[in-house]
Coordinates of C-alpha atoms in Angstrom, one line a residue:
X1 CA -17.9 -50.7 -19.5
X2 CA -21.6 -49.6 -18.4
X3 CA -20.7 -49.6 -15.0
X4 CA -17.5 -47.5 -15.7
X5 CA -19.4 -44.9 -17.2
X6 CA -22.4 -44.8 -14.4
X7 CA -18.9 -44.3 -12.1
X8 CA -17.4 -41.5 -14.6
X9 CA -21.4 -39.9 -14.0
X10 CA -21.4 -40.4 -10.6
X11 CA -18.0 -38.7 -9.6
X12 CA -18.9 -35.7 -12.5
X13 CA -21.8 -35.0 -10.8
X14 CA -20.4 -35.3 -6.8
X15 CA -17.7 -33.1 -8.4
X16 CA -20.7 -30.7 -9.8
X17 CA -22.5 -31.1 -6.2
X18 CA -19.1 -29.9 -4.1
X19 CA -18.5 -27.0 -6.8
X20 CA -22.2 -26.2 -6.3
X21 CA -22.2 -26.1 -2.4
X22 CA -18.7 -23.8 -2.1
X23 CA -20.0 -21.4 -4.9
X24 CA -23.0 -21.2 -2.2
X25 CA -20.6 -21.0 0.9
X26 CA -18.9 -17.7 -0.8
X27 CA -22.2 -16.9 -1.8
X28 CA -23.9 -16.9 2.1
X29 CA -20.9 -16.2 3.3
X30 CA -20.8 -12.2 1.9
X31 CA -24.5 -11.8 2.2
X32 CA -24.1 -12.6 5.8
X33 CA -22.5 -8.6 6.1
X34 CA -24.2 -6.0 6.5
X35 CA -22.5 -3.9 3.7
X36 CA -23.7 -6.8 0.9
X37 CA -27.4 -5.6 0.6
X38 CA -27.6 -2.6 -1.5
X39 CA -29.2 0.4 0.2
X40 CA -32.5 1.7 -0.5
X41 CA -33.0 3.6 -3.8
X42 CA -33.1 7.1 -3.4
X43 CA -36.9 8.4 -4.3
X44 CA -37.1 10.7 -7.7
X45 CA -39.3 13.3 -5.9
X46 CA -35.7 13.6 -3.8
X47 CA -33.2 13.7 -6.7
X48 CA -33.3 17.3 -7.3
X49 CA -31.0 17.4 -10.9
X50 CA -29.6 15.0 -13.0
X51 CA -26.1 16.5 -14.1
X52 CA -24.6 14.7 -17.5
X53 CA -21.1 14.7 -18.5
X54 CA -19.4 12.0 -20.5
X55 CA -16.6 10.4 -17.4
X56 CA -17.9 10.4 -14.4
X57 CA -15.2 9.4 -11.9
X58 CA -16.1 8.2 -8.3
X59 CA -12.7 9.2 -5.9
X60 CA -10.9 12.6 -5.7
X61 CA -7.2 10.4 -4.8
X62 CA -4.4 9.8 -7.0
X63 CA -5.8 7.2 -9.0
X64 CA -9.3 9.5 -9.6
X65 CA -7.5 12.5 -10.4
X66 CA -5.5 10.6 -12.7
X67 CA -7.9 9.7 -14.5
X68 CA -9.7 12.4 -14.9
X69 CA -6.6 14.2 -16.0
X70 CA -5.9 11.9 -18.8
X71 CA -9.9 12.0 -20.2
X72 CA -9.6 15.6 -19.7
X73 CA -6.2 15.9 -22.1
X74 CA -8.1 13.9 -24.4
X75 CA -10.8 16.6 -25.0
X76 CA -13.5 14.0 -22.7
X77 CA -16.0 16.5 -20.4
X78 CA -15.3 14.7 -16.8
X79 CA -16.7 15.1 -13.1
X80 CA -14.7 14.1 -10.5
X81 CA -16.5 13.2 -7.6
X82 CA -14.8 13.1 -3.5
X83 CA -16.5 12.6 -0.5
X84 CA -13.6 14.1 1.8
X85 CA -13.5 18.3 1.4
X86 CA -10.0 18.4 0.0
X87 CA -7.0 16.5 -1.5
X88 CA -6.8 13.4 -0.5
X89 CA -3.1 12.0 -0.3
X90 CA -0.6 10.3 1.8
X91 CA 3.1 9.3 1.3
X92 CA 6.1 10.6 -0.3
X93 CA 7.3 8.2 -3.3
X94 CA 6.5 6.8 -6.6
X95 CA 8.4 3.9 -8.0
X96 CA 8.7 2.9 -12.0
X97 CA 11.2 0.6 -13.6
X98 CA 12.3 3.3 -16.1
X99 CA 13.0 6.7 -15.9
X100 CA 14.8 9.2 -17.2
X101 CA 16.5 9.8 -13.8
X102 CA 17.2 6.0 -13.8
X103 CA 19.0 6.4 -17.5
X104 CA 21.3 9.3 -16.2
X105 CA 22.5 7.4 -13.3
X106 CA 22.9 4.3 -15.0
X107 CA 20.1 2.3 -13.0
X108 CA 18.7 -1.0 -15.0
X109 CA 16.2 -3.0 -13.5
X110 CA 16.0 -6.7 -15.0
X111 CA 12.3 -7.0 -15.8
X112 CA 12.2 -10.9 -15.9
X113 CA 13.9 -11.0 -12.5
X114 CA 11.7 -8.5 -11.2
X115 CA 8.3 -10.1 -12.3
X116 CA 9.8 -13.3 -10.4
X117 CA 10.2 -12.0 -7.3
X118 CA 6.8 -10.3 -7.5
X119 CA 5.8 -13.3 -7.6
X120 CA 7.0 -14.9 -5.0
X121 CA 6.9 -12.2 -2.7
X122 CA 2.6 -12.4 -3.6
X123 CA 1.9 -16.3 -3.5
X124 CA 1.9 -16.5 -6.7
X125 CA -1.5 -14.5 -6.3
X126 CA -1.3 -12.4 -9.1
X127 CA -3.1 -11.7 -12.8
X128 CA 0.3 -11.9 -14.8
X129 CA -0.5 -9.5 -17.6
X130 CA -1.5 -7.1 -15.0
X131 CA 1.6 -7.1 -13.2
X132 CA 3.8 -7.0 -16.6
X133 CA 1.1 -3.9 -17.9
X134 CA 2.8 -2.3 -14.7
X135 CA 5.9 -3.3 -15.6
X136 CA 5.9 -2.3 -19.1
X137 CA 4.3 0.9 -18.6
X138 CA 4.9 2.7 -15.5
X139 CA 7.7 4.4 -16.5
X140 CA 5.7 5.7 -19.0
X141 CA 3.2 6.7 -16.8
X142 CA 5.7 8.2 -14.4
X143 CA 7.0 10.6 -16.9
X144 CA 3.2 11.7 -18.3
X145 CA 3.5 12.9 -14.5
X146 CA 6.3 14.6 -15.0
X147 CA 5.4 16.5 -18.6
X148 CA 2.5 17.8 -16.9
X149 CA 4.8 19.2 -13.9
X150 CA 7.2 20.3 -16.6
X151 CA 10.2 22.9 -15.9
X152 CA 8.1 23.3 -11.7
X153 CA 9.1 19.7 -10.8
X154 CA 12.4 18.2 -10.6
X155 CA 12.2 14.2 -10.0
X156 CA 15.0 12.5 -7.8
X157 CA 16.0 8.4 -6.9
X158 CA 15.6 7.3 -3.9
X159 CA 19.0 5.1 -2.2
X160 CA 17.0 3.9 0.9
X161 CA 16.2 0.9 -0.6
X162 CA 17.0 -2.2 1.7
X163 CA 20.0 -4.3 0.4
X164 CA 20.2 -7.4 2.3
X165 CA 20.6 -10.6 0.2
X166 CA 16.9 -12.1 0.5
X167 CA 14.2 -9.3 0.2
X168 CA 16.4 -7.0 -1.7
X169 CA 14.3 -3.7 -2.9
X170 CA 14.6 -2.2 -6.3
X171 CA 16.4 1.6 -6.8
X172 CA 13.1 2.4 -8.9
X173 CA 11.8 4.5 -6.3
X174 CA 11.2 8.6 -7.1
X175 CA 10.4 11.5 -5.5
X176 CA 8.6 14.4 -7.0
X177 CA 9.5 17.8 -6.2
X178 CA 8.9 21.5 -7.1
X179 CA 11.7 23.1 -7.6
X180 CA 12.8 25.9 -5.0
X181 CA 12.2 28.9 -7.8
X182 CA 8.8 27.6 -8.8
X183 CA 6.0 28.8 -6.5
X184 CA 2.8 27.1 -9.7
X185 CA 2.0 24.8 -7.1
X186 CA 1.1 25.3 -3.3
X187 CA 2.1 22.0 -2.3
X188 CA 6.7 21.0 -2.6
X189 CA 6.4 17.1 -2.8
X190 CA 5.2 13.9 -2.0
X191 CA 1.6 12.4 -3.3
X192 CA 0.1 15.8 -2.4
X193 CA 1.7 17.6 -5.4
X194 CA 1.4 14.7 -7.2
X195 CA -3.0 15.1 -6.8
X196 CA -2.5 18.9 -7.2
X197 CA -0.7 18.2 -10.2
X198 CA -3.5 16.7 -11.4
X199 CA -6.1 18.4 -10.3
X200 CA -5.1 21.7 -11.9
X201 CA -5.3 19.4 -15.7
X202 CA -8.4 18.6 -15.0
X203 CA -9.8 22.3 -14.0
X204 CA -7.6 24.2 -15.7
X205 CA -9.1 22.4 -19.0
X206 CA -12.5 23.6 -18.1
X207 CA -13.7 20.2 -16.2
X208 CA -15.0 19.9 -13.1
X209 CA -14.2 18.2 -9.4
X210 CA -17.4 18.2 -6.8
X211 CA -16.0 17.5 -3.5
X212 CA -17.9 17.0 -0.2
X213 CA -20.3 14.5 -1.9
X214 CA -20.8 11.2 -1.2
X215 CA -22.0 8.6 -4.0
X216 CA -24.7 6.3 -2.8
X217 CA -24.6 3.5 -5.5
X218 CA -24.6 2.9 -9.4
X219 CA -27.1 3.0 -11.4
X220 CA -27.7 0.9 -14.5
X221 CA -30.0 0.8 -17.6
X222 CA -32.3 -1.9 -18.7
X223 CA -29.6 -3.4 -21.2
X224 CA -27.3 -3.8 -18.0
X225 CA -24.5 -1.0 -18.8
X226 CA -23.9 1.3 -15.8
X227 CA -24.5 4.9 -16.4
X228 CA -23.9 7.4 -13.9
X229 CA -24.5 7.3 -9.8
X230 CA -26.9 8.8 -7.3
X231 CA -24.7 11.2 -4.7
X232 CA -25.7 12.9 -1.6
X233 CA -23.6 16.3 -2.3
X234 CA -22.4 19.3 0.4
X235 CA -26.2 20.7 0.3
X236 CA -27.7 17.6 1.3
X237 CA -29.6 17.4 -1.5
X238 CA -29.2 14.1 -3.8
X239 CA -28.5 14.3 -7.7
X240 CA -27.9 11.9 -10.2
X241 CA -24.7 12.1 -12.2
X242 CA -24.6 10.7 -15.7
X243 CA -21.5 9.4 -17.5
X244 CA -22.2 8.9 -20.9
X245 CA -19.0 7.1 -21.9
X246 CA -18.1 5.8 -18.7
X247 CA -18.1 5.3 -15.1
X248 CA -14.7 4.9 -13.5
X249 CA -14.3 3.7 -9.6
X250 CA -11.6 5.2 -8.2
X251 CA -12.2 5.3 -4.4
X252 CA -9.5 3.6 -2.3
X253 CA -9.3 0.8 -0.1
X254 CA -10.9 -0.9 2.9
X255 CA -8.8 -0.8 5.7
X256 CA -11.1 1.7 7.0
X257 CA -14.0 -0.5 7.6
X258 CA -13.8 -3.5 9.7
X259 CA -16.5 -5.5 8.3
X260 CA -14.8 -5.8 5.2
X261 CA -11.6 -6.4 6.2
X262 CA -13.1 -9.6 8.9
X263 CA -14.6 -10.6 4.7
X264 CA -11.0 -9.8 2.8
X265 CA -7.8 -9.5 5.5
X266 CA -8.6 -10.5 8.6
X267 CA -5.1 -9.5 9.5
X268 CA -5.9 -6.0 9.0
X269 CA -8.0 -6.4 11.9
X270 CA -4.8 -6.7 14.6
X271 CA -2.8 -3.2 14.3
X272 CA -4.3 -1.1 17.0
X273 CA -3.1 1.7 14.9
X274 CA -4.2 2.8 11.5
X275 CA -1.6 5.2 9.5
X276 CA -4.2 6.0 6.6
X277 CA -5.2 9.7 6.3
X278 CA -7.4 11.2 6.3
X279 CA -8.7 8.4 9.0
X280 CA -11.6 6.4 8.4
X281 CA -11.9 7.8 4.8
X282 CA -11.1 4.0 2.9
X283 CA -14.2 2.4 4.0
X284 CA -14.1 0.3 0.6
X285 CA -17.4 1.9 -1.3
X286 CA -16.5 1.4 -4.4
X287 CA -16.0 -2.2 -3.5
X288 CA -19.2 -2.1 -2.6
X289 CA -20.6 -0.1 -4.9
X290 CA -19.3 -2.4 -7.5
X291 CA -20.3 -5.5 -5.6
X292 CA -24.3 -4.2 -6.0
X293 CA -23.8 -4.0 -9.8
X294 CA -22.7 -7.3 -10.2
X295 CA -19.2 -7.1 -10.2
X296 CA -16.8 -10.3 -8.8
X297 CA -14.4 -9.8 -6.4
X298 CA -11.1 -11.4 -6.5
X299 CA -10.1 -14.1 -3.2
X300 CA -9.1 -13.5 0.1
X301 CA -7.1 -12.9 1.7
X302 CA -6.0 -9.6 0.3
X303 CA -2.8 -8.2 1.0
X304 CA -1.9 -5.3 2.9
X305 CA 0.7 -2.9 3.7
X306 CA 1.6 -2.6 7.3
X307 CA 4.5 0.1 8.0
X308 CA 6.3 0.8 10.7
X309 CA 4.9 4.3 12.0
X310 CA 2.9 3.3 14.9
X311 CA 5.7 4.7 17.3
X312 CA 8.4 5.6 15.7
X313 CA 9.7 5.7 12.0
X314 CA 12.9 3.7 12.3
X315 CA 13.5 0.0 13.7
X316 CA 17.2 -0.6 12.8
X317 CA 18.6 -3.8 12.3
X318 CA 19.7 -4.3 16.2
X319 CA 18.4 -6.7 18.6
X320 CA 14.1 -7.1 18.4
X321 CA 12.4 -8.2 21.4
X322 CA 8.8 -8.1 22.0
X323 CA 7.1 -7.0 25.4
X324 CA 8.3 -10.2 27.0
X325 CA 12.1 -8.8 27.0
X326 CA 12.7 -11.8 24.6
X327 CA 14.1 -12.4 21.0
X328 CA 11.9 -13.2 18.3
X329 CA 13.2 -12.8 14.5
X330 CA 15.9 -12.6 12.3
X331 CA 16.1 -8.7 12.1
X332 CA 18.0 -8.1 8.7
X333 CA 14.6 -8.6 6.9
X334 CA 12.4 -6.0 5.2
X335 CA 9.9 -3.7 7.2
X336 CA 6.5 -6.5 6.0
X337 CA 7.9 -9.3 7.6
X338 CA 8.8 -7.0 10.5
X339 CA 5.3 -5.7 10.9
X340 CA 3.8 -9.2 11.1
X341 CA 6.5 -10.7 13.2
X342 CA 5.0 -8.2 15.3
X343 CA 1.5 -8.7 15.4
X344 CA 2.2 -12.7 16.1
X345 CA 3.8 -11.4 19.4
X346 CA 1.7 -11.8 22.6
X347 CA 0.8 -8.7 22.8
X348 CA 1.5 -7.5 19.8
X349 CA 1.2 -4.1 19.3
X350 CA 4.6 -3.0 19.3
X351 CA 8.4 -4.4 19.8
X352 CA 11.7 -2.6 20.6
X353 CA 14.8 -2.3 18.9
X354 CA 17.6 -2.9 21.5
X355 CA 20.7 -0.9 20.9
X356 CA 24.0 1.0 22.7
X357 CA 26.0 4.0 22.7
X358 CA 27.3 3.0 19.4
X359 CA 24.6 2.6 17.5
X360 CA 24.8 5.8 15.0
X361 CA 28.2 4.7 14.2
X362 CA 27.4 1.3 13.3
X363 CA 24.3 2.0 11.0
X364 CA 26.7 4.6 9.3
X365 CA 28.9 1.0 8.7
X366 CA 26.1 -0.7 7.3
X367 CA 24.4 1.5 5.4
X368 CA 26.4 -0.1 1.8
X369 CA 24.7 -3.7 3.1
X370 CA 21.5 -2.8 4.7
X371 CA 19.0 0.3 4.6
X372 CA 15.9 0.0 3.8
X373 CA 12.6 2.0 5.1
X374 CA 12.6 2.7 8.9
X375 CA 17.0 2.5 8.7
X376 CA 17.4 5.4 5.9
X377 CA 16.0 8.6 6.1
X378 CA 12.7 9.1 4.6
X379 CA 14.6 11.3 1.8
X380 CA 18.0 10.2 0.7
X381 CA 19.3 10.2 -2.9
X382 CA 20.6 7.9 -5.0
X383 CA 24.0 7.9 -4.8
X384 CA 24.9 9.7 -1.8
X385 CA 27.4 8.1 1.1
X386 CA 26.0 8.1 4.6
X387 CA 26.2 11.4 6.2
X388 CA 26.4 11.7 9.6
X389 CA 24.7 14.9 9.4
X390 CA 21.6 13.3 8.1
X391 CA 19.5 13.8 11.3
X392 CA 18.4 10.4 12.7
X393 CA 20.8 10.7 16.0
X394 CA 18.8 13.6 16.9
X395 CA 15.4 11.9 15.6
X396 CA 16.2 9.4 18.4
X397 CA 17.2 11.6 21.2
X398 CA 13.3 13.6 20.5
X399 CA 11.8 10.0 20.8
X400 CA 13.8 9.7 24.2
X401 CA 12.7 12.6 25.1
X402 CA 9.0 11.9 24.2
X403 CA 8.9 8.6 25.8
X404 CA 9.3 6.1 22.8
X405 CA 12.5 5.6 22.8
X406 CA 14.0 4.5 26.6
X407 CA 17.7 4.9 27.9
X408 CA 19.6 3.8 30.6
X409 CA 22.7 3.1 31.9
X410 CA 22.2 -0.6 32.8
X411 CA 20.6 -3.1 31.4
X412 CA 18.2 -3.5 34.8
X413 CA 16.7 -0.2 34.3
X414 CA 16.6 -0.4 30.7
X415 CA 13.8 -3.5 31.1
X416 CA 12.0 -1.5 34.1
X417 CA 11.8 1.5 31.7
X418 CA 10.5 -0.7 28.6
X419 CA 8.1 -2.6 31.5
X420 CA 9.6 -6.3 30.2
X421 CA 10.5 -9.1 33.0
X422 CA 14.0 -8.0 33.9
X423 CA 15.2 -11.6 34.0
X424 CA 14.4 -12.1 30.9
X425 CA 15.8 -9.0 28.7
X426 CA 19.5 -9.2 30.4
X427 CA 19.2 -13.3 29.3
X428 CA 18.4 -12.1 25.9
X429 CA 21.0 -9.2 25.5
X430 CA 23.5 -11.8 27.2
X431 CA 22.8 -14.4 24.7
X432 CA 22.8 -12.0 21.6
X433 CA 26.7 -11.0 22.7
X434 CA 27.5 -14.6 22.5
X435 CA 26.0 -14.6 19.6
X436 CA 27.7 -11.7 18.2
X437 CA 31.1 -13.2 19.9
X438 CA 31.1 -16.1 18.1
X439 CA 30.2 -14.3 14.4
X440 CA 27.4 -16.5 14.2
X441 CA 23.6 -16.2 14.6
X442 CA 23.1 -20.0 15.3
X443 CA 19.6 -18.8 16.8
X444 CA 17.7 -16.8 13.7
X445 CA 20.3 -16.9 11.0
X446 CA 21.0 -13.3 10.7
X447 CA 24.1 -12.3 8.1
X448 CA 27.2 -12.0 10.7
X449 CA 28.1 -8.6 9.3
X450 CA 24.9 -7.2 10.6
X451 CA 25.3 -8.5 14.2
X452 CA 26.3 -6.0 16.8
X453 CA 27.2 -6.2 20.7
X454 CA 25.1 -4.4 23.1
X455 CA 27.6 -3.6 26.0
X456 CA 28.7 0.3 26.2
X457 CA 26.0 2.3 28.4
X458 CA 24.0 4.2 27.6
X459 CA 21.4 1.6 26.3
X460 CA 18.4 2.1 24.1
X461 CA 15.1 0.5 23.7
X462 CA 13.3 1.7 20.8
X463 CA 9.6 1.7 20.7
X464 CA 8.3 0.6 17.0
X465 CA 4.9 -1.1 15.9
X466 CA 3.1 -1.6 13.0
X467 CA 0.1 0.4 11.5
X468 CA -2.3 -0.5 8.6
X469 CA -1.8 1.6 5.6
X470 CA -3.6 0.0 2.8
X471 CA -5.2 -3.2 2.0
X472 CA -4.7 -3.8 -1.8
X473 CA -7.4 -6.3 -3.1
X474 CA -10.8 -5.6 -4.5
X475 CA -12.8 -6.4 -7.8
X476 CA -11.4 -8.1 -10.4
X477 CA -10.6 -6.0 -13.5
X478 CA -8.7 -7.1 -17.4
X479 CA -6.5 -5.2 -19.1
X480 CA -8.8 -2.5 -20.0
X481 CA -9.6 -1.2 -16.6
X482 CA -13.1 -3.1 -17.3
X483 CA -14.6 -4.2 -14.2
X484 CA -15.9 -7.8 -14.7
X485 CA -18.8 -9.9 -13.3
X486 CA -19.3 -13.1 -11.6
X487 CA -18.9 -14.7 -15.3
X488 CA -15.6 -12.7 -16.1
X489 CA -17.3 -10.6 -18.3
X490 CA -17.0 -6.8 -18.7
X491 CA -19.5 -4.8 -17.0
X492 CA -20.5 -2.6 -19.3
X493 CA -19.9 1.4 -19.1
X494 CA -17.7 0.6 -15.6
X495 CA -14.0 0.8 -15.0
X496 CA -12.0 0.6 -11.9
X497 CA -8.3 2.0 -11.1
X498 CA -5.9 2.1 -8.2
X499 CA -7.0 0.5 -4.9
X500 CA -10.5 -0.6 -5.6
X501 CA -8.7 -2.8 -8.4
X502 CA -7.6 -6.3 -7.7
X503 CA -5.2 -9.0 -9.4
X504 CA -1.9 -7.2 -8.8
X505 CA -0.9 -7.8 -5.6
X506 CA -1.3 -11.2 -3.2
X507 CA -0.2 -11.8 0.7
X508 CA 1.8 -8.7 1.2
X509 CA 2.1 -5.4 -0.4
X510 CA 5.5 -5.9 -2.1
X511 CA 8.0 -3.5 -0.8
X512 CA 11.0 -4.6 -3.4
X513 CA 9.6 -1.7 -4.9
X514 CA 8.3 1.4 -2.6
X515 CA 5.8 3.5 -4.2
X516 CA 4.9 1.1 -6.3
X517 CA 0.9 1.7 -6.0
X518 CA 1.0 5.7 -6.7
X519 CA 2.6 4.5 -9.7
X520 CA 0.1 1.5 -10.9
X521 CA -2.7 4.0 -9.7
X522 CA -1.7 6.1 -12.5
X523 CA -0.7 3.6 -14.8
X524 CA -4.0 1.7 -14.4
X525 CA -5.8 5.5 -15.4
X526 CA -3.9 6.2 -18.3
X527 CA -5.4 2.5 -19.3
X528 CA -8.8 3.2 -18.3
X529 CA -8.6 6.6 -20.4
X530 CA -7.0 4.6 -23.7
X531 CA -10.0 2.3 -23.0
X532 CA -12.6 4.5 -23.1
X533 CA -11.4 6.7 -26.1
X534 CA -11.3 3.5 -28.0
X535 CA -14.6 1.9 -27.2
X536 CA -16.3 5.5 -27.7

C-alpha cells in the first residue's frame, strides 16, 4: 500500500514537472520576440497633459466606434482614439441570424444546427457561450445599427451564399445602404457607412474621436486596474488619457505584422498578397498592449480569413490547376478551402480556373446549386434568378484584357499563355472530359451536376490567388468583454471587442456565415457598454 502511494506521489509530481516545463516553453517561447518586452516608459517631463474622460477606447474601426457609440447613447463621456487619419474600414456585408429583412422574406436559420457546424468548421476551438452570445444577440445588434441609420438606410439579404451540400453558407448575410434620396451620410454602403454611422453618434452627442495618434501602452494603478494609456498624438507630443470607468481595446488584428503571425498563424505568413486596408495598419497592438498588462492570450494557431482577391474576384467552380498545368481539388467547395488548397501548391501563389466558351451559360445553370463568394456577384439579393445582365461576362473579358485572365483558341496556347508545361495542362483538360463523360469525378469527388467539359474554343484560364484579410485570434475575454489574465481572471478597468478578442473563432474564419465579424464586432460592444454601465 506504501509503495502504491510513493508511486501515486511520484507520477503527481512528474505530472507537475511536465506541466511545469511546457508552461515555461510558452513562456520562453513569446519572450523570445521582440514585440513581448514592453517599451520604455515615456518620461513625465515629456507627457505634456493628462486628458480624463470616463471610456477611453483604443481603435477608430468598427468594433471601436461601436463602442463608443453605445457609451455615448448611454450618457458615458468617451474618447475614441485611431492611429490611421481617417475611417478605417473594409468590406461590404454584415451577417446576423435574425432580422427583420430575414422575417419578411421568410428566412429561419436553425440555431442548434448553426452552432454545430461552427463548430466543426473551428476544431472545436471555440468558447461556447461566446459563440451562442453571437448567436443570440446579433440580430439585435444588427438592428441597433439600423435604428441609428433610421429612414437614410435601407438593409437588404444577400443570395450569394454558396449552396453545395458540405460547406453550405447561411442567407444571414446584409448589406447596409443609404437610400438614393438621402444625402445624411457621405458614404452609400458597405463597412464605411457602417463606421460613419457611428462616428456621427459618438460626435454628434458631444464626445470626442482623436485620430492620428498612436497609443504607446497601458497604464495601471498600484491596486492593478488599468486606467487610461500614454499616446504619441498628430503634434508629436505624448499625453496621457484617463478612462475612469474603462479602458476598451478595440484595435484590430495582426496580419499586419509578421512576428506575430510566425507566434499565432504561421499560415498567414504564405499569401504574397495582403487584402487588408489600409495596408500595414493591423500590426496587432492591442494584443500587445494587453500582453504587457498581464493579459492571457488564447492558443495558436489562430484562424484566419484568406479570400480570393489576389488576382481576380471570381474562381468558378470549373477545372483548378495550379502552375504545374495539373489538377489539384475538388472545386465545388467554399472559397477557405480554396485559398489553402492554394498555398499547399508548389508555388503557391495563385491557380487558374480552366474554362470554355460556355462558361457564362453554364454558371447561369448552376447558380440554384452552387454560388457562393468569388461565383456571385459581390451584390445580389435574396431572391433574385440569375440575370444574365449581372456583369461578370464583361468582368472577365477586362481581366483578359488586363492580363489575368488568358484566352486562346487551343489548348497549346492556352498553357504557353498561363506559362504551365504544355504536356501536362492538355493531359489534365483530357482527363477532366472523361471525367465529365462518364458523370463521375472518380478523381476528387466533385457532385456530377457541377462537372463541365472544356472543348469549344475560345478557352480561358483564370488567374485567382489568395490574400490575407484577417487573422481572428487574440486575448482571451468572458462574457463581459473583460479581458482576463494568465489566471482567468478579469483585468480590472480593461475590455476588449472585435479582432483583438479571442474564443470565437478556431482554424478558419467560418464563411457559412459572411460578414459574420462586422457583426460580433458590434455585438461584442454593445456587451462591453452593458458591462461597464453595470459595474459603474
Amino acid at each position: 500500500m506504501a509503495n502504491e502511494t510513493e508511486n501515486q506521489q511520484v507520477e503527481m509530481d512528474y505530472i507537475e514537472s511536465v506541466k511545469n516545463d511546457v508552461q515555461t516553453v510558452r513562456e520562453n517561447r513569446l519572450k523570445s520576440f521582440s514585440w513581448s518586452k514592453p517599451p520604455a516608459k515615456i518620461p513625465e517631463d515629456q507627457i505634456v497633459e493628462t486628458i480624463t474622460t470616463q471610456v477611453a477606447v483604443v481603435g477608430g474601426g468598427i468594433a471601436g466606434l461601436a463602442a463608443g457609440a453605445r457609451c455615448t447613447q448611454k450618457g458615458m463621456k468617451v474618447i475614441v482614439v485611431e492611429k490611421y487619419k481617417g475611417l478605417v474600414a473594409r468590406g461590404a456585408h454584415i451577417a446576423a441570424l435574425e432580422s427583420k429583412e430575414m422575417d419578411r422574406l421568410g428566412v429561419h436559420i436553425d440555431k442548434q444546427q448553426f452552432a454545430r457546424d461552427w463548430m466543426r468548421i473551428c476544431g472545436s476551438r471555440v468558447n461556447e457561450d461566446l459563440l451562442w452570445l453571437y448567436i443570440n444577440k446579433s440580430g439585435a445588434a444588427l438592428q441597433w445599427l439600423l435604428d441609428i441609420g433610421g429612414d437614410d438606410v435601407a438593409c437588404a439579404l444577400h443570395g450569394g451564399h454558396y449552396k453545395g451540400p458540405d460547406f453550405t453558407e447561411y442567407p444571414g448575410t446584409h448589406f447596409i445602404m443609404q437610400k438614393p434620396e438621402s444625402k445624411r451620410y457621405k458614404h452609400n454602403g458597405g463597412a464605411i457607412l457602417m463606421c460613419e454611422m457611428l462616428q456621427n453618434v459618438i460626435l454628434e452627442g458631444g464626445n470626442e474621436i482623436i485620430r492620428n495618434t498612436r497609443v504607446s501602452y497601458l497604464e495601471k494603478d498600484d491596486s492593478g486596474r488599468v486606467t487610461g494609456f500614454i499616446a504619441k498624438c498628430e503634434d508629436g507630443n505624448y499625453r496621457r488619457y484617463v478612462g475612469t470607468k474603462a479602458v476598451i481595446l478595440a484595435t484590430g488584428d495582426i496580419g499586419g505584422d509578421p512576428e506575430m503571425l510566425a507566434a499565432f498563424c504561421p499560415l498567414g505568413l504564405k499569401p504574397n498578397r495582403n487584402g487588408y486596408s489600409p495596408a500595414g495598419l493591423n500590426t496587432g497592438d492591442g494584443h500587445k498592449m494587453g500582453y504587457w498588462a498581464g493579459a492571457q492570450f488564447e492558443d495558436a494557431s489562430w484562424a484566419l480569413s484568406l479570400h480570393l482577391l489576389a488576382y481576380s474576384i471570381f474562381c468558378f467552380f470549373f477545372l483548378h490547376v495550379n502552375r504545374q498545368g495539373k489538377r489539384f481539388m475538388n472545386e465545388d467547395t467554399w472559397v477557405q478551402a480554396k485559398a489553402i488548397r492554394c498555398l499547399q501548391q508548389p508555388q503557391g501563389d495563385y491557380a487558374f480556373s480552366v474554362f470554355d466558351k460556355k462558361w457564362f451559360d453554364e454558371v447561369g445553370e448552376r447558380a440554384e446549386i452552387a454560388g457562393g463568394q468569388f461565383t456571385d456577384p459581390l451584390i445580389c439579393f435574396y431572391g433574385d434568378k440569375w440575370s444574365p445582365d449581372n456583369g461578370i461576362d464583361k468582368t472577365i473579358e477586362r481581366y483578359v484584357k488586363r492580363g489575368t485572365c488568358y484566352k486562346a483558341d487551343t489548348i497549346e496556347d492556352l498553357a504557353r499563355q498561363m506559362d504551365v508545361p504544355v504536356e501536362n495542362l492538355v493531359a489534365t483538360v483530357n482527363r477532366y472530359n472523361e471525367l465529365c463523360k462518364m458523370g463521375k469525378d472518380v478523381d476528387y469527388g466533385k457532385r456530377s451536376e457541377m462537372l463541365t467539359t472544356i472543348t469549344e474554343p475560345p478557352f480561358y484560364a483564370l488567374k485567382w490567388g489568395p490574400a490575407l484579410l484577417n487573422v481572428h485570434g487574440g486575448l482571451i475575454i468572458d462574457t463581459g468583454m473583460h479581458v482576463l489574465d494568465s489566471e482567468s481572471k478579469p483585468i480590472p478597468g480593461l475590455f476588449a471587442v472585435g479582432n483583438v478578442a479571442g474564443g470565437l473563432y478556431g482554424v478558419d474564419y467560418p464563411l457559412l456565415l459572411n460578414g459574420n465579424s462586422h457583426c460580433r464586432a458590434i455585438t461584442w460592444a454593445l456587451e462591453a457598454a452593458e458591462s461597464i454601465e453595470r459595474e459603474n
